[in-house]
Amino acid sequence: SAEEQQFNDLIAADSRIEPRDWMPDGYRKTLIRQISQHAHSEIIGMQPEGNWITRAPSLKRKAILLAKVQDEAGHGLYLYSAAQTLGISRDLMTDQLIAGTARYSSIFNYPSPTWADMGSIGWLVDGAAICNQVPLCRASYGPYGRAMVRICKEESFHQRQGFEILLELMNGTPAQREMAQESVNRWYWPALQMFGPPDDDSPNSAQSMAWNIKRFSNDDLRQRFVGMLVPQAEVLGVTLPDPDLRWNEERGAYDMGDIDWTEFHEVLAGRGPANARRLQRRRDAHNGGQWVREAAAAYAAKQAVKAVA
Amino acid sequence: SAEEQQFNDLIAADSRIEPRDWMPDGYRKTLIRQISQHAHSEIIGMQPEGNWITRAPSLKRKAILLAKVQDEAGHGLYLYSAAQTLGISRDLMTDQLIAGTARYSSIFNYPSPTWADMGSIGWLVDGAAICNQVPLCRASYGPYGRAMVRICKEESFHQRQGFEILLELMNGTPAQREMAQESVNRWYWPALQMFGPPDDDSPNSAQSMAWNIKRFSNDDLRQRFVGMLVPQAEVLGVTLPDPDLRWNEERGAYDMGDIDWTEFHEVLAGRGPANARRLQRRRDAHNGGQWVREAAAAYAAKQAVKAVA
Amino acid sequence: SHDIAEYALWLGDDSLVLAQHLGWWISRAPELEEDIALGNIALDLIGHARSLLHYAGAESGRTEDDLAYWRDEPEWRSAHLFEQPNGDFAHTIARQFIAAHYLFELYSALMNSTDATLAAIAAKAVKEVDYHRDHSIQWVLRLAQGTEESRRRMITGLSDLWPFLEELFVDEPLIDRLEGIAVRPSSLRALVEAAMSPVLAEAELGVPRGFISSGGGRRGDHSENLGPLLAELQVLARAHPGATW
Amino acid sequence: SHDIAEYALWLGDDSLVLAQHLGWWISRAPELEEDIALGNIALDLIGHARSLLHYAGAESGRTEDDLAYWRDEPEWRSAHLFEQPNGDFAHTIARQFIAAHYLFELYSALMNSTDATLAAIAAKAVKEVDYHRDHSIQWVLRLAQGTEESRRRMITGLSDLWPFLEELFVDEPLIDRLEGIAVRPSSLRALVEAAMSPVLAEAELGVPRGFISSGGGRRGDHSENLGPLLAELQVLARAHPGATW
C-alpha cells in the first residue's frame, strides 16, 4: 500500500515515525512491548534503591538518592506517555505489570542488601542501561527517541553518582572497601545479562534492527559495556569478578567468561530472589492508592460540573 | 425494700455481692465505671511498654517484656468479663474507649522514650497500682474482687521485674545509671498522681468506702506507696525527685512536696503528651481488625448451620 | 551563638524528620505523580535541614552529618507534629497541611531576622514551602470533597494530627533570648489559623476538637515515633564510625 | 562443632526473626484474644531462639545476646519466609501457616537427631509449634470461609507468602556434613505438603502458583526486610557496648 511504502521510505531514510503516521502492526506491537517494558523497569527499579533512602549514611547521599529514585518515576512517566501515543492506556499497562503478565528488566529482581549496592546499581546497572539506551535516542519512533534523549542525560548523571559512591567506599575504611567489592561481585554478572541473550539466541533482534529500533546487537553492546567498565574498575580499584576477563589484542576487545544463562532464565521465569516482593509492593501501592485516585477523579468531575454551571 | 435490706446486710457483714444479687443502681454504675476504667487502663497500658518489645536490649528482657504486655491483655480480658456480669457488653465498653468518652489511668498518656521506662513503669506504675489494688481484692463485688486477686499476683511479679531492670541499670555503665535516674524523675510524680486527688477533693470516695469497694483513702494509699518506695530507692541508689521528701518522726510517715495537680488535670482533660496517639492506636487496631472479627463471626455462623444440618 | 545554634536545630530537625517520613512514600504513593511530588517535597526539606544543621553545627565544629547521625533522641529538637507516622495518605496530607502552613508563616517572618544566615535560609525556603502548602491544600480539597470514603479518611487524618498543632506555638525560654533573631512561635498562631481557615471552610471541614498534645520536642521530650525513626536513619552511619561516604 | 553451631543458627535465626515480627502485633491485633495468642507464639519462638543461639554460641564463647545483637546482616542465617513483613492479618496468618507446618515437621524429625542438645530442644519445641500450627489452621479456615473480603485477603496473603516455601527445602552443603544430626530440608517437603494439603482443601484454597523466591538466607543473602528489622532489634544494645541489662 501507499502508506506502507511511505513507512518503508521513512525507515530507509532513517527518518522518524510519528504517532499520526501509518505503521505496521508488528512495529506498533514491538514498540508497545519494548517501551512499556522499559517504563515498568523504571518503576520497579525504584524499589531496590528506595530501600536505602531512609538509611542513607549522609544527608548529601540521602538527597542524591531521593532525587535519583524520583527521576526514575519521571522516566516511567515519560515512557508511559510515549507508549500511550501508540494507543495503549496507562491503566492497561499498569494492570499488566501488576498481574505479572508484563515484563521488566530482570535485574531489579535482585535485592539491595548493602549501601554499596547504591553504587553498583548506578555504576553497573545504569551503565548497562546507558549502553542500551544511547542508540535508542535515534530509534525510528519519534516519541520514544525523544524520551530517550531526556532519559539518557539523567542516566549518565546517575551513573556518575554510582561511580562516586563506590569511589568513596574504595577510598574509605577496610569495611567500606569490602562492602564495595562484595557488591560489585553480586551485580556484575546480572548487569551483563541486561543486554539480553547472545545474538545467536535472540530471535527478535533482526526485525528490530530492520525497523531502526535496535541499532546494535546484544553482544556488541555487551562488549562495548565491558570495554567501558574495565578502565573505570581500575580507577576504582575494584576487581571485576570474571577470572577469564582479558584484553584480546587480535580482536581489539575483551574476552569474557561464560555468562550463566540458566540463572538469567530462572529469574526471568519468576524464580529470582525478589520477583514476588517487587510486584507485591507495586500492587499494594496501586491498590492501596485506589481510594485516593477515585477521590481525585470524583473531585475533578464535581469541579467540572461547577465550572459549567 | 427487702432486697435493699439484704444488700445492706451483706455490705455490713463485709460479705460479697454476686451478679445474681440485687444491688442499688448507684453501686452498679460505680462498679461498671470503675471496672471498665481499670480494664481500659490495662489495654492502653500495653502501649508504652509495647513500644520497646522490638528494641529490648537482651533476649531475656524481650521475653519478659512480651510476657508482661501479654499479661496486661489478659488482665483487660478478666476485667471486661467482670464488668460484663454487671450488664454492660464488651462492645459497648470498647466503643466508649475508642470514642474517648471512657476514662483510663492518666499515667498511660505519658510516653516511654527510654528503655529505663520499662523499669520505672514496673517499679513505680505497677507499684502504685498494687497499692491501689491489693485492698480491691476484698472489694464487695465478688467477680471484681476475684479478678483482682489473680491480677495482683501478676502485678507484684511485674513490679519486681521493673525493679530488677532499674537495678541492672544502676549497677551498669554511667550512661545506664543516668538513663535510670532520668526515667525515675519523669515517672515519680505521675505515679503519685495515680492515687487520685487529695482526700478533701475526692467527692466519690466516701460512697465507695461505704459500699466496701474502696477501703482506704487516696492520701492514705499514697502515703503507704511512698513508704514502700523510699527503702527500695535506697537499694537501687536512685534519688526520688522530691526535695521535700523526709521522714516525719512525729507522724511516723514521710512528708512530701506538693503534687502539681494542674498537670494532672491537664492530662486528664486530654492535653497530655500522648493522649491522642494512645486512642488513635486503639481505634486503628479495632477498626483495622473489623474484617477479621466479621470473618470469624461469619465462619462460626456457617459452622453452626452445618452442625445442625 | 549557642542560642542561635539551638534555634537552628529546632528548625532543622523538624524538616529532617518530616523528610525522613516522606521519603518512605517514594515507590509507594497512590500515583506516580505523587511519588514525584512527595519526593520533591522531601528533597526540599532535606535541603532546608542541611542548611540549618550546617549552621547549627558551625559554632561547635560539628558537621550536618555529625548532628544528623550522632545525636541521641534527647538531643533532638523536633516538634511532635513532624514525628507523627505517615498513616494513610490522608494522614500524610493532614500532616503536610499543618506543617506547610506553619513553615510558610515561620519562614515568611524569619526572612526579617537580624541574623543574616537565618534570613537567607528562610528566603530560599519560603518559596519551596509555599509550593508544599499549595500541594497539601489541593489534596485536602480533593479528599474532603471526593468520595465518601476519602472524606471520612480526611476527617480522621485531620483530627489525628490536629492535637500536634498547639506545640508549634509554644514560646520556650530560648525565644526570649533571641529577640529579633528568632520568630516568636506564639506570633504565628493567628497567621496560621487565618491561612488554614478558608481552606477548611471550602472543604467543609470543621476544626477538630478534643485532644491537644502537650509536646515537649523542643526540650528533647519526644513522641514514641522518634526512637524507631532514628534507629533506621542512623543505623548505617553508626555502624562505621569515622567513615565518609 | 562449627557445623552444628551453624545449623543451630539457621534454626535460631528463623525463630528470632519471626518472633520479632509477631511482637509488633501486641496491642495492635484484631481482638484481645489475638494479642494474647500472637504474644504466646512470639514468646515460644523467642524461647526456641534463645536455646538455639545459646547452643550455637557455646562453641565460640559467645552468648545468645552476642549473636542476636552483634551480628551484621550477612552473618544472619534466617530464611526469607521468616523475614517477610507482617502485612495485614491474613499475611501474618499465611506466614504462620507455612512456618508452623515447616517447623512442626522439622522439630518432629530433629527429635531423632544424634545430637542430644538439638534433640532435646526439638522435643520441647515441637509441642509448642504444634499449637502454633493449630492456631494458624483455625484462622486459615475462618478467613478463607468467613466473608468475601476475608477470603480475598486470605488468598492474597497465601499467594504472597507461598514463593518463600521453596527455600525451606533446599539442601545446602552444610547438611551433607551433618548426617544424622541435622534434618535434611528436602526430606520435609512431602511431609509439609501433605499436612497443609487437607487444610487448603477444606478451606477451598488452591495451591498458589507463580513466583518462587530463590532465597539465599542460609548463605547470608537476605531479603530487603531484614536490614530495617535488625536496625530496630539491635539499636539499643549497640548504643551501649559492653553493658548488661
Short mmCIF file of N, CA and C in Angstrom, two decimals, chain A residues 61-156:
data_model
loop_
_atom_site.label_atom_id
_atom_site.label_comp_id
_atom_site.label_asym_id
_atom_site.label_seq_id
_atom_site.Cartn_x
_atom_site.Cartn_y
_atom_site.Cartn_z
N ARG A 61 24.09 12.19 50.54
CA ARG A 61 23.74 10.95 49.81
C ARG A 61 22.24 10.70 49.85
N LYS A 62 21.63 11.02 50.96
CA LYS A 62 20.18 10.83 51.05
C LYS A 62 19.48 11.69 50.01
N ALA A 63 19.90 12.94 49.90
CA ALA A 63 19.27 13.84 48.94
C ALA A 63 19.51 13.35 47.50
N ILE A 64 20.73 12.94 47.22
CA ILE A 64 21.05 12.48 45.86
C ILE A 64 20.24 11.23 45.52
N LEU A 65 20.14 10.33 46.48
CA LEU A 65 19.43 9.08 46.23
C LEU A 65 17.94 9.35 46.01
N LEU A 66 17.40 10.20 46.86
CA LEU A 66 15.99 10.56 46.73
C LEU A 66 15.73 11.17 45.35
N ALA A 67 16.60 12.06 44.94
CA ALA A 67 16.43 12.71 43.64
C ALA A 67 16.52 11.67 42.52
N LYS A 68 17.40 10.72 42.70
CA LYS A 68 17.56 9.71 41.66
C LYS A 68 16.32 8.84 41.53
N VAL A 69 15.81 8.38 42.67
CA VAL A 69 14.64 7.50 42.61
C VAL A 69 13.45 8.27 42.04
N GLN A 70 13.40 9.52 42.38
CA GLN A 70 12.35 10.38 41.84
C GLN A 70 12.50 10.55 40.33
N ASP A 71 13.74 10.70 39.87
CA ASP A 71 13.98 10.75 38.42
C ASP A 71 13.43 9.50 37.74
N GLU A 72 13.59 8.37 38.40
CA GLU A 72 13.11 7.13 37.79
C GLU A 72 11.60 7.15 37.63
N ALA A 73 10.91 7.69 38.64
CA ALA A 73 9.46 7.84 38.49
C ALA A 73 9.16 8.73 37.28
N GLY A 74 9.95 9.78 37.13
CA GLY A 74 9.78 10.67 35.98
C GLY A 74 10.01 9.94 34.66
N HIS A 75 11.07 9.15 34.61
CA HIS A 75 11.33 8.37 33.39
C HIS A 75 10.16 7.45 33.08
N GLY A 76 9.65 6.82 34.13
CA GLY A 76 8.49 5.95 33.93
C GLY A 76 7.34 6.72 33.29
N LEU A 77 7.12 7.91 33.82
CA LEU A 77 6.04 8.73 33.26
C LEU A 77 6.24 9.09 31.79
N TYR A 78 7.47 9.57 31.43
CA TYR A 78 7.71 9.90 30.00
C TYR A 78 7.43 8.69 29.13
N LEU A 79 7.93 7.54 29.61
CA LEU A 79 7.86 6.35 28.78
C LEU A 79 6.43 5.84 28.65
N TYR A 80 5.67 5.90 29.75
CA TYR A 80 4.26 5.55 29.63
C TYR A 80 3.58 6.48 28.63
N SER A 81 3.94 7.77 28.68
CA SER A 81 3.35 8.72 27.73
C SER A 81 3.72 8.34 26.30
N ALA A 82 4.99 7.99 26.09
CA ALA A 82 5.41 7.59 24.75
C ALA A 82 4.62 6.37 24.28
N ALA A 83 4.43 5.41 25.18
CA ALA A 83 3.68 4.20 24.81
C ALA A 83 2.22 4.56 24.52
N GLN A 84 1.68 5.51 25.28
CA GLN A 84 0.29 5.90 25.08
C GLN A 84 0.06 6.44 23.67
N THR A 85 1.08 7.07 23.09
CA THR A 85 0.92 7.59 21.73
C THR A 85 0.72 6.46 20.74
N LEU A 86 0.98 5.23 21.18
CA LEU A 86 0.80 4.08 20.29
C LEU A 86 -0.56 3.43 20.50
N GLY A 87 -1.36 4.03 21.38
CA GLY A 87 -2.74 3.56 21.53
C GLY A 87 -2.98 2.59 22.68
N ILE A 88 -2.05 2.51 23.62
CA ILE A 88 -2.31 1.68 24.81
C ILE A 88 -2.47 2.62 25.98
N SER A 89 -3.37 2.30 26.90
CA SER A 89 -3.60 3.22 28.03
C SER A 89 -2.65 2.89 29.17
N ARG A 90 -2.42 3.90 30.00
CA ARG A 90 -1.54 3.70 31.15
C ARG A 90 -2.17 2.71 32.13
N ASP A 91 -3.49 2.77 32.26
CA ASP A 91 -4.17 1.83 33.15
C ASP A 91 -3.92 0.39 32.71
N LEU A 92 -4.02 0.15 31.42
CA LEU A 92 -3.82 -1.22 30.93
C LEU A 92 -2.39 -1.67 31.21
N MET A 93 -1.44 -0.76 30.95
CA MET A 93 -0.05 -1.14 31.21
C MET A 93 0.16 -1.45 32.69
N THR A 94 -0.43 -0.61 33.54
CA THR A 94 -0.31 -0.84 34.98
C THR A 94 -0.92 -2.18 35.38
N ASP A 95 -2.09 -2.46 34.80
CA ASP A 95 -2.74 -3.73 35.11
C ASP A 95 -1.86 -4.91 34.70
N GLN A 96 -1.25 -4.78 33.52
CA GLN A 96 -0.38 -5.87 33.04
C GLN A 96 0.81 -6.06 33.97
N LEU A 97 1.35 -4.95 34.42
CA LEU A 97 2.50 -5.05 35.33
C LEU A 97 2.11 -5.77 36.62
N ILE A 98 1.00 -5.32 37.19
CA ILE A 98 0.58 -5.87 38.47
C ILE A 98 0.17 -7.32 38.35
N ALA A 99 -0.44 -7.67 37.24
CA ALA A 99 -0.87 -9.05 37.03
C ALA A 99 0.32 -9.97 36.77
N GLY A 100 1.48 -9.38 36.55
CA GLY A 100 2.66 -10.20 36.29
C GLY A 100 2.75 -10.67 34.85
N THR A 101 1.93 -10.10 33.97
CA THR A 101 1.98 -10.54 32.57
C THR A 101 2.92 -9.67 31.74
N ALA A 102 3.30 -8.51 32.26
CA ALA A 102 4.25 -7.66 31.53
C ALA A 102 5.64 -7.88 32.10
N ARG A 103 6.62 -7.70 31.28
CA ARG A 103 8.00 -7.87 31.75
C ARG A 103 8.59 -6.55 32.18
N TYR A 104 9.64 -6.65 32.97
CA TYR A 104 10.50 -5.52 33.26
C TYR A 104 11.90 -6.09 33.40
N SER A 105 12.87 -5.19 33.45
CA SER A 105 14.24 -5.68 33.44
C SER A 105 14.49 -6.57 34.65
N SER A 106 14.99 -7.76 34.36
CA SER A 106 15.12 -8.80 35.36
C SER A 106 16.09 -8.44 36.47
N ILE A 107 16.97 -7.50 36.19
CA ILE A 107 17.98 -7.11 37.17
C ILE A 107 17.34 -6.60 38.46
N PHE A 108 16.13 -6.04 38.34
CA PHE A 108 15.52 -5.45 39.52
C PHE A 108 14.88 -6.49 40.42
N ASN A 109 15.00 -7.76 40.03
CA ASN A 109 14.57 -8.84 40.91
C ASN A 109 15.66 -9.28 41.87
N TYR A 110 16.78 -8.56 41.84
CA TYR A 110 17.81 -8.81 42.85
C TYR A 110 17.65 -7.79 43.97
N PRO A 111 17.93 -8.21 45.21
CA PRO A 111 17.78 -7.27 46.33
C PRO A 111 19.01 -6.38 46.48
N SER A 112 18.87 -5.37 47.30
CA SER A 112 19.97 -4.44 47.57
C SER A 112 20.29 -4.46 49.05
N PRO A 113 20.98 -5.51 49.51
CA PRO A 113 21.20 -5.62 50.96
C PRO A 113 22.18 -4.62 51.54
N THR A 114 23.04 -4.01 50.73
CA THR A 114 24.03 -3.09 51.33
C THR A 114 24.00 -1.72 50.66
N TRP A 115 24.55 -0.76 51.36
CA TRP A 115 24.64 0.59 50.81
C TRP A 115 25.47 0.61 49.53
N ALA A 116 26.49 -0.24 49.48
CA ALA A 116 27.34 -0.27 48.28
C ALA A 116 26.52 -0.59 47.03
N ASP A 117 25.39 -1.26 47.23
CA ASP A 117 24.53 -1.56 46.08
C ASP A 117 24.02 -0.28 45.42
N MET A 118 23.93 0.80 46.17
CA MET A 118 23.54 2.08 45.56
C MET A 118 24.63 2.53 44.58
N GLY A 119 25.87 2.18 44.91
CA GLY A 119 26.95 2.45 43.97
C GLY A 119 26.91 1.51 42.79
N SER A 120 26.77 0.23 43.04
CA SER A 120 26.80 -0.75 41.96
C SER A 120 25.62 -0.58 41.01
N ILE A 121 24.47 -0.27 41.56
CA ILE A 121 23.32 -0.08 40.69
C ILE A 121 23.57 1.10 39.76
N GLY A 122 24.10 2.18 40.32
CA GLY A 122 24.40 3.34 39.47
C GLY A 122 25.48 3.01 38.44
N TRP A 123 26.57 2.48 38.92
CA TRP A 123 27.70 2.26 38.03
C TRP A 123 27.42 1.15 37.01
N LEU A 124 26.96 0.00 37.49
CA LEU A 124 26.80 -1.15 36.60
C LEU A 124 25.43 -1.19 35.92
N VAL A 125 24.38 -1.04 36.70
CA VAL A 125 23.05 -1.20 36.12
C VAL A 125 22.71 0.01 35.24
N ASP A 126 22.92 1.20 35.76
CA ASP A 126 22.65 2.37 34.93
C ASP A 126 23.66 2.44 33.79
N GLY A 127 24.89 1.99 34.06
CA GLY A 127 25.89 1.95 32.99
C GLY A 127 25.43 1.07 31.85
N ALA A 128 24.96 -0.12 32.17
CA ALA A 128 24.47 -1.02 31.13
C ALA A 128 23.25 -0.41 30.44
N ALA A 129 22.41 0.22 31.24
CA ALA A 129 21.21 0.83 30.66
C ALA A 129 21.60 1.90 29.64
N ILE A 130 22.61 2.68 29.99
CA ILE A 130 23.03 3.74 29.07
C ILE A 130 23.53 3.15 27.76
N CYS A 131 24.35 2.11 27.85
CA CYS A 131 24.84 1.47 26.62
C CYS A 131 23.68 1.00 25.75
N ASN A 132 22.66 0.50 26.41
CA ASN A 132 21.46 0.08 25.69
C ASN A 132 20.71 1.27 25.12
N GLN A 133 20.69 2.35 25.87
CA GLN A 133 19.74 3.41 25.57
C GLN A 133 20.27 4.50 24.66
N VAL A 134 21.58 4.73 24.70
CA VAL A 134 22.10 5.80 23.85
C VAL A 134 21.71 5.57 22.39
N PRO A 135 21.87 4.35 21.88
CA PRO A 135 21.44 4.15 20.49
C PRO A 135 19.93 4.33 20.30
N LEU A 136 19.18 4.13 21.38
CA LEU A 136 17.71 4.27 21.26
C LEU A 136 17.29 5.73 21.09
N CYS A 137 18.20 6.66 21.39
CA CYS A 137 17.88 8.07 21.14
C CYS A 137 17.63 8.30 19.65
N ARG A 138 18.17 7.41 18.83
CA ARG A 138 17.94 7.51 17.39
C ARG A 138 16.89 6.51 16.91
N ALA A 139 16.12 5.96 17.86
CA ALA A 139 15.10 4.99 17.46
C ALA A 139 14.14 5.64 16.47
N SER A 140 13.63 4.83 15.56
CA SER A 140 12.82 5.40 14.48
C SER A 140 11.51 6.01 14.97
N TYR A 141 11.00 5.52 16.10
CA TYR A 141 9.74 6.08 16.57
C TYR A 141 10.01 7.36 17.36
N GLY A 142 9.48 8.47 16.88
CA GLY A 142 9.81 9.80 17.40
C GLY A 142 9.65 9.97 18.90
N PRO A 143 8.45 9.70 19.44
CA PRO A 143 8.25 9.94 20.88
C PRO A 143 9.20 9.11 21.74
N TYR A 144 9.52 7.91 21.28
CA TYR A 144 10.43 7.05 22.03
C TYR A 144 11.84 7.65 22.01
N GLY A 145 12.30 7.99 20.81
CA GLY A 145 13.64 8.56 20.67
C GLY A 145 13.80 9.83 21.50
N ARG A 146 12.78 10.68 21.48
CA ARG A 146 12.89 11.94 22.24
C ARG A 146 12.87 11.69 23.74
N ALA A 147 12.04 10.73 24.18
CA ALA A 147 12.04 10.39 25.60
C ALA A 147 13.42 9.89 26.01
N MET A 148 14.03 9.09 25.11
CA MET A 148 15.33 8.51 25.45
C MET A 148 16.42 9.59 25.57
N VAL A 149 16.31 10.63 24.77
CA VAL A 149 17.30 11.70 24.85
C VAL A 149 17.31 12.29 26.26
N ARG A 150 16.10 12.59 26.72
CA ARG A 150 15.97 13.18 28.05
C ARG A 150 16.44 12.21 29.13
N ILE A 151 16.05 10.96 28.97
CA ILE A 151 16.40 9.96 29.99
C ILE A 151 17.91 9.72 30.02
N CYS A 152 18.52 9.63 28.83
CA CYS A 152 19.95 9.32 28.79
C CYS A 152 20.78 10.37 29.51
N LYS A 153 20.36 11.63 29.38
CA LYS A 153 21.09 12.69 30.08
C LYS A 153 21.11 12.41 31.57
N GLU A 154 19.93 12.10 32.11
CA GLU A 154 19.86 11.88 33.56
C GLU A 154 20.56 10.58 33.96
N GLU A 155 20.45 9.58 33.09
CA GLU A 155 21.08 8.30 33.43
C GLU A 155 22.59 8.43 33.54
N SER A 156 23.19 9.24 32.67
CA SER A 156 24.64 9.31 32.73
C SER A 156 25.05 10.07 33.99
#
